[in-house]
N, CA, C and O atoms as a printed pandas DataFrame, in Angstrom:
     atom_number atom_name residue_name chain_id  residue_number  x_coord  y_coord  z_coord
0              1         N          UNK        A               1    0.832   -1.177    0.000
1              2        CA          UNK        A               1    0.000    0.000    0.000
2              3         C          UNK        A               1    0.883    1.250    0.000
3              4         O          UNK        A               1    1.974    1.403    0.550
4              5         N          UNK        A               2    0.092    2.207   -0.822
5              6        CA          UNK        A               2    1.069    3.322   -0.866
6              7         C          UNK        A               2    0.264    4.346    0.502
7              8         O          UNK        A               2   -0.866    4.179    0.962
8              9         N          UNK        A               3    1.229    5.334    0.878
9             10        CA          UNK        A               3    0.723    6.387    2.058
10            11         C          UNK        A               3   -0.700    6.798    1.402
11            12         O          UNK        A               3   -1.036    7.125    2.540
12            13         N          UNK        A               4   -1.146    6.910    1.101
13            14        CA          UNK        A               4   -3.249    7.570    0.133
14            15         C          UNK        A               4   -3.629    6.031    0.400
15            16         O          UNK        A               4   -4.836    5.955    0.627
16            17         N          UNK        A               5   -3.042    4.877    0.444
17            18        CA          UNK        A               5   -4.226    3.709    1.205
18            19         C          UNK        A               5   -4.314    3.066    0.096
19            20         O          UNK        A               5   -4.793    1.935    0.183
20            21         N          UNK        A               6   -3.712    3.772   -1.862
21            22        CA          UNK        A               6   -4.278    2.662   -2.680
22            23         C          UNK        A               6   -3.074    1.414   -2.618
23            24         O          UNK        A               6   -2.179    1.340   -1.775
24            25         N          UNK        A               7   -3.317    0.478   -3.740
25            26        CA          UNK        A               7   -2.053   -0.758   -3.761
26            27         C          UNK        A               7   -1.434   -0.024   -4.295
27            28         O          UNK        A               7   -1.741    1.167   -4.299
28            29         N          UNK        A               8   -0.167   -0.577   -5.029
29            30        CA          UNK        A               8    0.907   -0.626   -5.315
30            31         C          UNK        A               8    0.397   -0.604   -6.818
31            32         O          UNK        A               8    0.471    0.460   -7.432
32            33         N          UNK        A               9   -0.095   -1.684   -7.407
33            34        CA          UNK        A               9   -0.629   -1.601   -8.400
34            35         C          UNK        A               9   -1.669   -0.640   -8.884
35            36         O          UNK        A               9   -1.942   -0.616  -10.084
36            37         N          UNK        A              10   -2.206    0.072   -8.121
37            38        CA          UNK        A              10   -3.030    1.454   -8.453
38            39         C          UNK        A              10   -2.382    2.474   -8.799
39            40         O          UNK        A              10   -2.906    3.310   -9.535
40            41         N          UNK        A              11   -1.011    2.622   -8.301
41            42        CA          UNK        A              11    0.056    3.377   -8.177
42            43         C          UNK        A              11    0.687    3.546   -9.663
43            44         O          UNK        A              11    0.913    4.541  -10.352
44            45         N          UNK        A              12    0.865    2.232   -9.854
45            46        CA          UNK        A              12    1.591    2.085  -11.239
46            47         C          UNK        A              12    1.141    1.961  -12.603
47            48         O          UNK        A              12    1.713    1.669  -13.652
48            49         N          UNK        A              13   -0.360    2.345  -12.216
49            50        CA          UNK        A              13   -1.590    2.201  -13.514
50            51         C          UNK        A              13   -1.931    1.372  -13.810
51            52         O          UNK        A              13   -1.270    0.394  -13.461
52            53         N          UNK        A              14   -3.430    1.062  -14.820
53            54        CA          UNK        A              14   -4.028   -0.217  -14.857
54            55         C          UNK        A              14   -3.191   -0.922  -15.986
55            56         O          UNK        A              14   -3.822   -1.925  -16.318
56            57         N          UNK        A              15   -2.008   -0.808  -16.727
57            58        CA          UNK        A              15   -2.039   -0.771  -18.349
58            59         C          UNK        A              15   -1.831   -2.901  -18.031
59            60         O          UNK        A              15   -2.276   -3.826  -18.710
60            61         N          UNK        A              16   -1.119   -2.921  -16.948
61            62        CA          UNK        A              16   -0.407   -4.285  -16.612
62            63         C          UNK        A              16   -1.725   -5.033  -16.341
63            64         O          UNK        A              16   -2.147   -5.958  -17.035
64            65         N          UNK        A              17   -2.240   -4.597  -15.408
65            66        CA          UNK        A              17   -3.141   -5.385  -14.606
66            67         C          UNK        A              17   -3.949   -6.821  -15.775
67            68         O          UNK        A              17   -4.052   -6.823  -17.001
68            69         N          UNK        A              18   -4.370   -7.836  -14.801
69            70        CA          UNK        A              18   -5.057   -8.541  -15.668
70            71         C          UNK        A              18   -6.726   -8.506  -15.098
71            72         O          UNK        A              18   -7.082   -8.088  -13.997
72            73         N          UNK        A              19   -7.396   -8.929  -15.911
73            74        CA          UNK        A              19   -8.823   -9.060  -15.692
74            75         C          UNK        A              19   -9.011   -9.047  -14.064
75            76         O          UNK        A              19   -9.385   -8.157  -13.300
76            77         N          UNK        A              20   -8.568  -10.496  -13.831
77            78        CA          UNK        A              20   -8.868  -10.705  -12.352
78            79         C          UNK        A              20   -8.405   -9.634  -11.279
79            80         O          UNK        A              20   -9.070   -9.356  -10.281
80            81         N          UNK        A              21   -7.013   -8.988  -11.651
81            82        CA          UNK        A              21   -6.966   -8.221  -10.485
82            83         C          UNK        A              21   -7.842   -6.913  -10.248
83            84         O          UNK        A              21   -8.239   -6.413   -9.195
84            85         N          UNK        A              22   -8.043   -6.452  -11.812
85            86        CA          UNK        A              22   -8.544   -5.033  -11.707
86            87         C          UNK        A              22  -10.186   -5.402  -11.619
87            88         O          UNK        A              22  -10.974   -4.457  -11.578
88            89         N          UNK        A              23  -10.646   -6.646  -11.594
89            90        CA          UNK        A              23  -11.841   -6.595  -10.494
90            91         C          UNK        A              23  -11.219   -6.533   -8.953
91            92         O          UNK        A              23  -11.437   -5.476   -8.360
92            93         N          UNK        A              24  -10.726   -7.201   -8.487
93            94        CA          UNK        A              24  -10.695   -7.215   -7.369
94            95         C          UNK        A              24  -10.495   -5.811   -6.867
95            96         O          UNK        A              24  -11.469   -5.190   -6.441
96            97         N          UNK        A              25   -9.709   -5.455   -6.881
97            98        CA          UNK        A              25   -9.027   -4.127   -7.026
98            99         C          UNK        A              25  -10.522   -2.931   -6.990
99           100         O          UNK        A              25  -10.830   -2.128   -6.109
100          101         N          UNK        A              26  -11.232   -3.247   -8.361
101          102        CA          UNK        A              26  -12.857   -1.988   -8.195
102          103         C          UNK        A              26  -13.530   -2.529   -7.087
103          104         O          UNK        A              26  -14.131   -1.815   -6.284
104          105         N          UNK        A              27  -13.449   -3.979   -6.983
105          106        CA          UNK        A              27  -14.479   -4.568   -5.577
106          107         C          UNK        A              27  -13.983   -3.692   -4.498
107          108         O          UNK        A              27  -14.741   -2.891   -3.951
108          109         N          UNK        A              28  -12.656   -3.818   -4.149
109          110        CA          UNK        A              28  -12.058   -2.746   -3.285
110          111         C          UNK        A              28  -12.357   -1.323   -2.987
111          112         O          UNK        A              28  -12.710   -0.807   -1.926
112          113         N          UNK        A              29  -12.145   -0.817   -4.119
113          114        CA          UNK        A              29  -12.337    0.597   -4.138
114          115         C          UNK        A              29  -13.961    1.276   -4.046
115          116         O          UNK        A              29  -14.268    2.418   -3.704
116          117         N          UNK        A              30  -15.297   -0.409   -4.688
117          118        CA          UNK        A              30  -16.297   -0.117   -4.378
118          119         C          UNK        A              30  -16.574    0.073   -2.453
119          120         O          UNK        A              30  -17.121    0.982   -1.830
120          121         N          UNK        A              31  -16.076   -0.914   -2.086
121          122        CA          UNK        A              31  -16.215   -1.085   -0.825
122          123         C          UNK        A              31  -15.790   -0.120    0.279
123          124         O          UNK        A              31  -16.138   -0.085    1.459
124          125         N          UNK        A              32  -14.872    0.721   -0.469
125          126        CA          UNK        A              32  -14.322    1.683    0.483
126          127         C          UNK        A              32  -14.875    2.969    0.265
127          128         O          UNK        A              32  -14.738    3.860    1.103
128          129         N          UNK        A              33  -15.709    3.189   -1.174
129          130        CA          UNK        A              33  -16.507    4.235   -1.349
130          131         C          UNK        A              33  -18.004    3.770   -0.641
131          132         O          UNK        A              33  -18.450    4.646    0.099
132          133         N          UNK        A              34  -18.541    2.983   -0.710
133          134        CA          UNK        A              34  -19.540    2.070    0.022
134          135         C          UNK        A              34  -19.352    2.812    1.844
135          136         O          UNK        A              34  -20.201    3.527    2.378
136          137         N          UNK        A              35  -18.064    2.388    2.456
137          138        CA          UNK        A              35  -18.142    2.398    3.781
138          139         C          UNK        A              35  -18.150    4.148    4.079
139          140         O          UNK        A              35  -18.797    4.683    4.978
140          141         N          UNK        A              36  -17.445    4.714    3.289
141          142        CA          UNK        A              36  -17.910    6.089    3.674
142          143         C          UNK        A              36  -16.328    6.464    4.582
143          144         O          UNK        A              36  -15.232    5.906    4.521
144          145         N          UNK        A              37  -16.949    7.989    5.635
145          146        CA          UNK        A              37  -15.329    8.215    6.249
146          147         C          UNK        A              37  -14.212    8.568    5.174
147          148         O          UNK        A              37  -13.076    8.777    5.602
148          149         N          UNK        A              38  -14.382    8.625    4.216
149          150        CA          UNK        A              38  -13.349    9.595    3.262
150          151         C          UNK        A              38  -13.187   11.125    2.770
151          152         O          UNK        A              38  -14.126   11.752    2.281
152          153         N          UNK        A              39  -12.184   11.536    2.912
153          154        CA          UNK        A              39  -11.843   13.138    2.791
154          155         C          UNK        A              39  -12.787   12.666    1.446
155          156         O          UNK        A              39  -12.958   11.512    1.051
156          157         N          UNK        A              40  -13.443   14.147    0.769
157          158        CA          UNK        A              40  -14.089   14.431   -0.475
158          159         C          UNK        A              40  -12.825   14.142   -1.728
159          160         O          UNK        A              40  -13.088   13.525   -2.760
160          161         N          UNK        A              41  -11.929   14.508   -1.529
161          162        CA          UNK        A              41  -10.143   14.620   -2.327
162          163         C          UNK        A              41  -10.225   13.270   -2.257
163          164         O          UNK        A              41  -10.446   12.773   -3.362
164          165         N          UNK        A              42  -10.095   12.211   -1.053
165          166        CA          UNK        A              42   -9.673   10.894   -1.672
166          167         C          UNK        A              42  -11.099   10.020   -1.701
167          168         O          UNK        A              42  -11.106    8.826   -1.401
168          169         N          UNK        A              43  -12.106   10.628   -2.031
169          170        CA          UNK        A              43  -13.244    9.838   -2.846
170          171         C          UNK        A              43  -13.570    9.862   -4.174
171          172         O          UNK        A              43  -14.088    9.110   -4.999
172          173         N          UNK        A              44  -12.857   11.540   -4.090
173          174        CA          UNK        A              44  -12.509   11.455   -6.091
174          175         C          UNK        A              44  -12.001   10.797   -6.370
175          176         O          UNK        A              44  -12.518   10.046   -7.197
176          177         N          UNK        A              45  -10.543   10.505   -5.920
177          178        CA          UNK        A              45   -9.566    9.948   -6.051
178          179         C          UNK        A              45   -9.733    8.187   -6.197
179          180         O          UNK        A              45   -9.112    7.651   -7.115
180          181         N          UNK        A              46  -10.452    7.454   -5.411
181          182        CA          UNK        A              46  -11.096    6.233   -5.271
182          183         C          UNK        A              46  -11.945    6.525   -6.447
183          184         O          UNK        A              46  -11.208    6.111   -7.343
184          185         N          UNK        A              47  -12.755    6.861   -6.894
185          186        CA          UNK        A              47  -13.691    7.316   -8.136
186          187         C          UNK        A              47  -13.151    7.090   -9.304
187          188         O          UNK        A              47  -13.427    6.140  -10.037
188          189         N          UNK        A              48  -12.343    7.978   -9.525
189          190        CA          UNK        A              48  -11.470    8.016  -10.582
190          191         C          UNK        A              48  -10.472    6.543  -11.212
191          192         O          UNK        A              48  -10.293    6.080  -12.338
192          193         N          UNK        A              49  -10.000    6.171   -9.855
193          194        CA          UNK        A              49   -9.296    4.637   -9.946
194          195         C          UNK        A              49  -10.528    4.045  -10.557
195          196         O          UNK        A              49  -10.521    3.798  -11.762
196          197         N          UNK        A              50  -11.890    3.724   -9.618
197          198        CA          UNK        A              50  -13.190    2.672  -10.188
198          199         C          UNK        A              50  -13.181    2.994  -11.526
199          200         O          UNK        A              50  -13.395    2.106  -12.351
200          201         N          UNK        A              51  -12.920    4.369  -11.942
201          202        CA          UNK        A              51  -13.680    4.240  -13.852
202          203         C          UNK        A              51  -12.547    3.903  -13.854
203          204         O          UNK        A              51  -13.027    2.776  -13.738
204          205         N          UNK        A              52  -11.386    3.725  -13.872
205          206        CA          UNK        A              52  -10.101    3.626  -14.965
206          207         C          UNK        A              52  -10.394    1.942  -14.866
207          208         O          UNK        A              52  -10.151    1.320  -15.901
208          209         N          UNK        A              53  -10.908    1.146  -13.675
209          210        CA          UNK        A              53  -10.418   -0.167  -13.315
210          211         C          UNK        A              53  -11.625   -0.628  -14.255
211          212         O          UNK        A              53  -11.339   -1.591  -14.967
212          213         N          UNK        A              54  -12.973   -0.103  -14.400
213          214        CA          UNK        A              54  -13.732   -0.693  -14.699
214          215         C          UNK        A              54  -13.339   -0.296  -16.207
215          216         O          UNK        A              54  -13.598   -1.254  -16.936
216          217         N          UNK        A              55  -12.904    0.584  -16.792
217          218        CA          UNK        A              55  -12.230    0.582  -18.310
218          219         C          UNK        A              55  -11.190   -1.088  -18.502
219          220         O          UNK        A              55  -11.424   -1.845  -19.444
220          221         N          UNK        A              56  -10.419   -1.308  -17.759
221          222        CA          UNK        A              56   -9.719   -2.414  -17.922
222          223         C          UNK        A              56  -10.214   -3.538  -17.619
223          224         O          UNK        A              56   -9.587   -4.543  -17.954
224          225         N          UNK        A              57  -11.138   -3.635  -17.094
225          226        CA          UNK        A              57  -12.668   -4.868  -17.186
226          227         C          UNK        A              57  -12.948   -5.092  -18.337
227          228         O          UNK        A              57  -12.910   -6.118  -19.016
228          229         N          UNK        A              58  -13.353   -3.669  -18.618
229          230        CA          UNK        A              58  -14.536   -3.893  -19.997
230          231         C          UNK        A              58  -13.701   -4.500  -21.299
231          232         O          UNK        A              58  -13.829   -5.583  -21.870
232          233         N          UNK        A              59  -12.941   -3.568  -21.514
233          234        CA          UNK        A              59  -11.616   -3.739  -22.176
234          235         C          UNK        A              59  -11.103   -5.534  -22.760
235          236         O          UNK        A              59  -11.203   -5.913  -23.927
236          237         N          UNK        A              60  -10.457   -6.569  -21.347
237          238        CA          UNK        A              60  -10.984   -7.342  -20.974
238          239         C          UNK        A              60  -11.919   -8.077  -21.868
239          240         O          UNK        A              60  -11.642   -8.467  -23.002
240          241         N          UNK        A              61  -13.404   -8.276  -21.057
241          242        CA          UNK        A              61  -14.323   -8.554  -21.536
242          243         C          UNK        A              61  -14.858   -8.504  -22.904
243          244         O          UNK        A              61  -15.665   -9.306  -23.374
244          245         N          UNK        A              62  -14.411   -7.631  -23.419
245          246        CA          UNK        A              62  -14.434   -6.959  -24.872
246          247         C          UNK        A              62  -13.823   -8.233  -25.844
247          248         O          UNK        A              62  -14.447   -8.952  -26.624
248          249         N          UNK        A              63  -12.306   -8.240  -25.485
249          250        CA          UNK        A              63  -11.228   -9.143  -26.322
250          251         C          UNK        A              63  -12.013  -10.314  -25.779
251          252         O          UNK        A              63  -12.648  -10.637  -26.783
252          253         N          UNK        A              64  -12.316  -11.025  -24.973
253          254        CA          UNK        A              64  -12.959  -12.275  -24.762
254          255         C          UNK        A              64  -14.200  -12.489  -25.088
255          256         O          UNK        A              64  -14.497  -13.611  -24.677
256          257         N          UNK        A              65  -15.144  -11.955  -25.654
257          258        CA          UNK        A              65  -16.352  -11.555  -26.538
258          259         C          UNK        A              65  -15.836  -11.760  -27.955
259          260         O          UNK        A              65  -16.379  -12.545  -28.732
260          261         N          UNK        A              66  -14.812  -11.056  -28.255
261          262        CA          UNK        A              66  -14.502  -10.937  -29.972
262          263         C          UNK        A              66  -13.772  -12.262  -29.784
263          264         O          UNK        A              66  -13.997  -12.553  -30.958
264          265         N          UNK        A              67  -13.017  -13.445  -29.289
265          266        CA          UNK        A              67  -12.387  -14.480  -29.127
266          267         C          UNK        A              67  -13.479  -15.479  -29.255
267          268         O          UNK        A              67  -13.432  -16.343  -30.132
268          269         N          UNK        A              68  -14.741  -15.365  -28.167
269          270        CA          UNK        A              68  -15.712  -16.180  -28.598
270          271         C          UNK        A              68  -16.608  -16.095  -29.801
271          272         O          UNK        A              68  -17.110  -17.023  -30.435
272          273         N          UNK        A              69  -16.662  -15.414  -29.900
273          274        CA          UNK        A              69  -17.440  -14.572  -31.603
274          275         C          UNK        A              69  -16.874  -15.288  -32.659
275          276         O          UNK        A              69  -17.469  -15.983  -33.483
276          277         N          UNK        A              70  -15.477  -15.027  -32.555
277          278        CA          UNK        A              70  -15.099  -15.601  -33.840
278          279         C          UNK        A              70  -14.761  -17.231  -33.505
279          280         O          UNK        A              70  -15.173  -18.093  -34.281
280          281         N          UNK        A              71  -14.255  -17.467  -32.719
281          282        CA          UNK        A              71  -14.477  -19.500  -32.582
282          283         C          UNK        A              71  -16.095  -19.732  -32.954
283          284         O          UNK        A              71  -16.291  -20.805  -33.524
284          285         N          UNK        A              72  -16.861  -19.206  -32.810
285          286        CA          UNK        A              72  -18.236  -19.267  -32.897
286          287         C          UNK        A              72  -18.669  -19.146  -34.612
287          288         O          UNK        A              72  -19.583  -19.758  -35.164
288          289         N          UNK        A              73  -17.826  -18.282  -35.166
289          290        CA          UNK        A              73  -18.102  -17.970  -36.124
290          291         C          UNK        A              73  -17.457  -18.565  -37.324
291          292         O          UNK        A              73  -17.825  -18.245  -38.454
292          293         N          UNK        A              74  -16.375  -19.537  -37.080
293          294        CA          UNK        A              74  -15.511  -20.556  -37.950
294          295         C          UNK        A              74  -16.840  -21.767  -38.104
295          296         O          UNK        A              74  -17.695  -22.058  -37.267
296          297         N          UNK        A              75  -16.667  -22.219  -39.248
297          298        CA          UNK        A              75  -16.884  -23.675  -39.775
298          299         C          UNK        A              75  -17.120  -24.541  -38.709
299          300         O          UNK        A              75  -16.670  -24.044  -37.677
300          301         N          UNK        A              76  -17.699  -25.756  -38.504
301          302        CA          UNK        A              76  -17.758  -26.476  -37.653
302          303         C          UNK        A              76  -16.257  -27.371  -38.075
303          304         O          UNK        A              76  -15.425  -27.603  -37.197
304          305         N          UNK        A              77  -16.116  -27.680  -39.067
305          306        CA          UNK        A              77  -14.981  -28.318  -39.423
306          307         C          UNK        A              77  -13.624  -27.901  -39.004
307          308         O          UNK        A              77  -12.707  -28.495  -38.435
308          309         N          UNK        A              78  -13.814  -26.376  -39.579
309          310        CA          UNK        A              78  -12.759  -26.014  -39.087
310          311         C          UNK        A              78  -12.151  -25.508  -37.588
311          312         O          UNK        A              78  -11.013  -25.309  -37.162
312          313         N          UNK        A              79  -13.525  -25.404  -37.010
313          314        CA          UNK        A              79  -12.893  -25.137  -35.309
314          315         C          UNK        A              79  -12.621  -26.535  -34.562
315          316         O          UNK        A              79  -12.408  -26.612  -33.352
316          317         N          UNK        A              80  -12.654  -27.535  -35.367
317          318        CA          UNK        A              80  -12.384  -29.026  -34.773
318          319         C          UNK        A              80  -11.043  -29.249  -34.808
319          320         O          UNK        A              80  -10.592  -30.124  -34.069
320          321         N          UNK        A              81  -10.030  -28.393  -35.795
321          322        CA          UNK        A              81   -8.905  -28.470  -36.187
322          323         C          UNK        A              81   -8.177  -27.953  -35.102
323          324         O          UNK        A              81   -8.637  -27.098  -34.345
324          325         N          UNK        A              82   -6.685  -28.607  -34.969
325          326        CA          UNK        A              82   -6.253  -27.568  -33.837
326          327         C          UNK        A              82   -5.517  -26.484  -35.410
327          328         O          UNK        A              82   -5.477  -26.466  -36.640
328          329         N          UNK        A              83   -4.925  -25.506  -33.794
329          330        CA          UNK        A              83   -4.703  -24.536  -34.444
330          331         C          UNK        A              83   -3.415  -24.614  -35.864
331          332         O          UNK        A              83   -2.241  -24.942  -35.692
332          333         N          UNK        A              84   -4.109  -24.175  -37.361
333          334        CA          UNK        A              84   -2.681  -23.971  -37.806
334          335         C          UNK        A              84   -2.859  -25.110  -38.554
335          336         O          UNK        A              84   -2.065  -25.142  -39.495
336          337         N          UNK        A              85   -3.826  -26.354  -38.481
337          338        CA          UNK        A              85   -3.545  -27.462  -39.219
338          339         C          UNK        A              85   -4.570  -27.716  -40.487
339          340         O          UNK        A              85   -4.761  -28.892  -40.798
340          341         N          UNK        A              86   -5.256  -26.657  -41.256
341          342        CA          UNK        A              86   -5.884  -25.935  -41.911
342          343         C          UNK        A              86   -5.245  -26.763  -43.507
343          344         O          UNK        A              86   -4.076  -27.051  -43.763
344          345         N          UNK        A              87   -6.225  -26.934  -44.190
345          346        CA          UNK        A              87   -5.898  -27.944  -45.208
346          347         C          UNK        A              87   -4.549  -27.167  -46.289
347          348         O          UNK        A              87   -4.077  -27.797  -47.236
């Protein structure tokens, strides 16, 4: 934790993070905007982290949508193939 209470990884931006952490991470930051007791300055501040974290969710979610889309959207034949072994 850095001295402002966020992780380490809040610190260093979402660009790394993977799916799983930067939920955990908004669960966090929901929960601490949830409990209340925060200067107005570090509820923006918690605020601001939630949209950036929930950008790297969606983000995320997005590429794993277009991944199922298109396995979905191949040939039956051809998604039986492994990868690459394409006539």
């Amino acid at each position: 934790m850095t001295d402002d209470g966020t992780t380490a990884a809040a610190a260093g931006g979402a660009g790394t993070l993977g799916y799983e952490q930067a939920r955990d991470e908004l669960i966090e930051v929901v929960r601490r905007l949830e409990a209340g007791g925060t200067t107005l300055e570090d509820s923006l501040a918690l605020w601001e982290r939630g949209e950036e974290l929930a950008r790297v969710c969606r983000h995320w979610l997005e590429g794993a949508r277009a991944r199922l889309d298109a396995a979905l959207a191949r040939p039956e034949d051809e998604a039986a193939l492994p990868s690459g072994a394409k006539d």
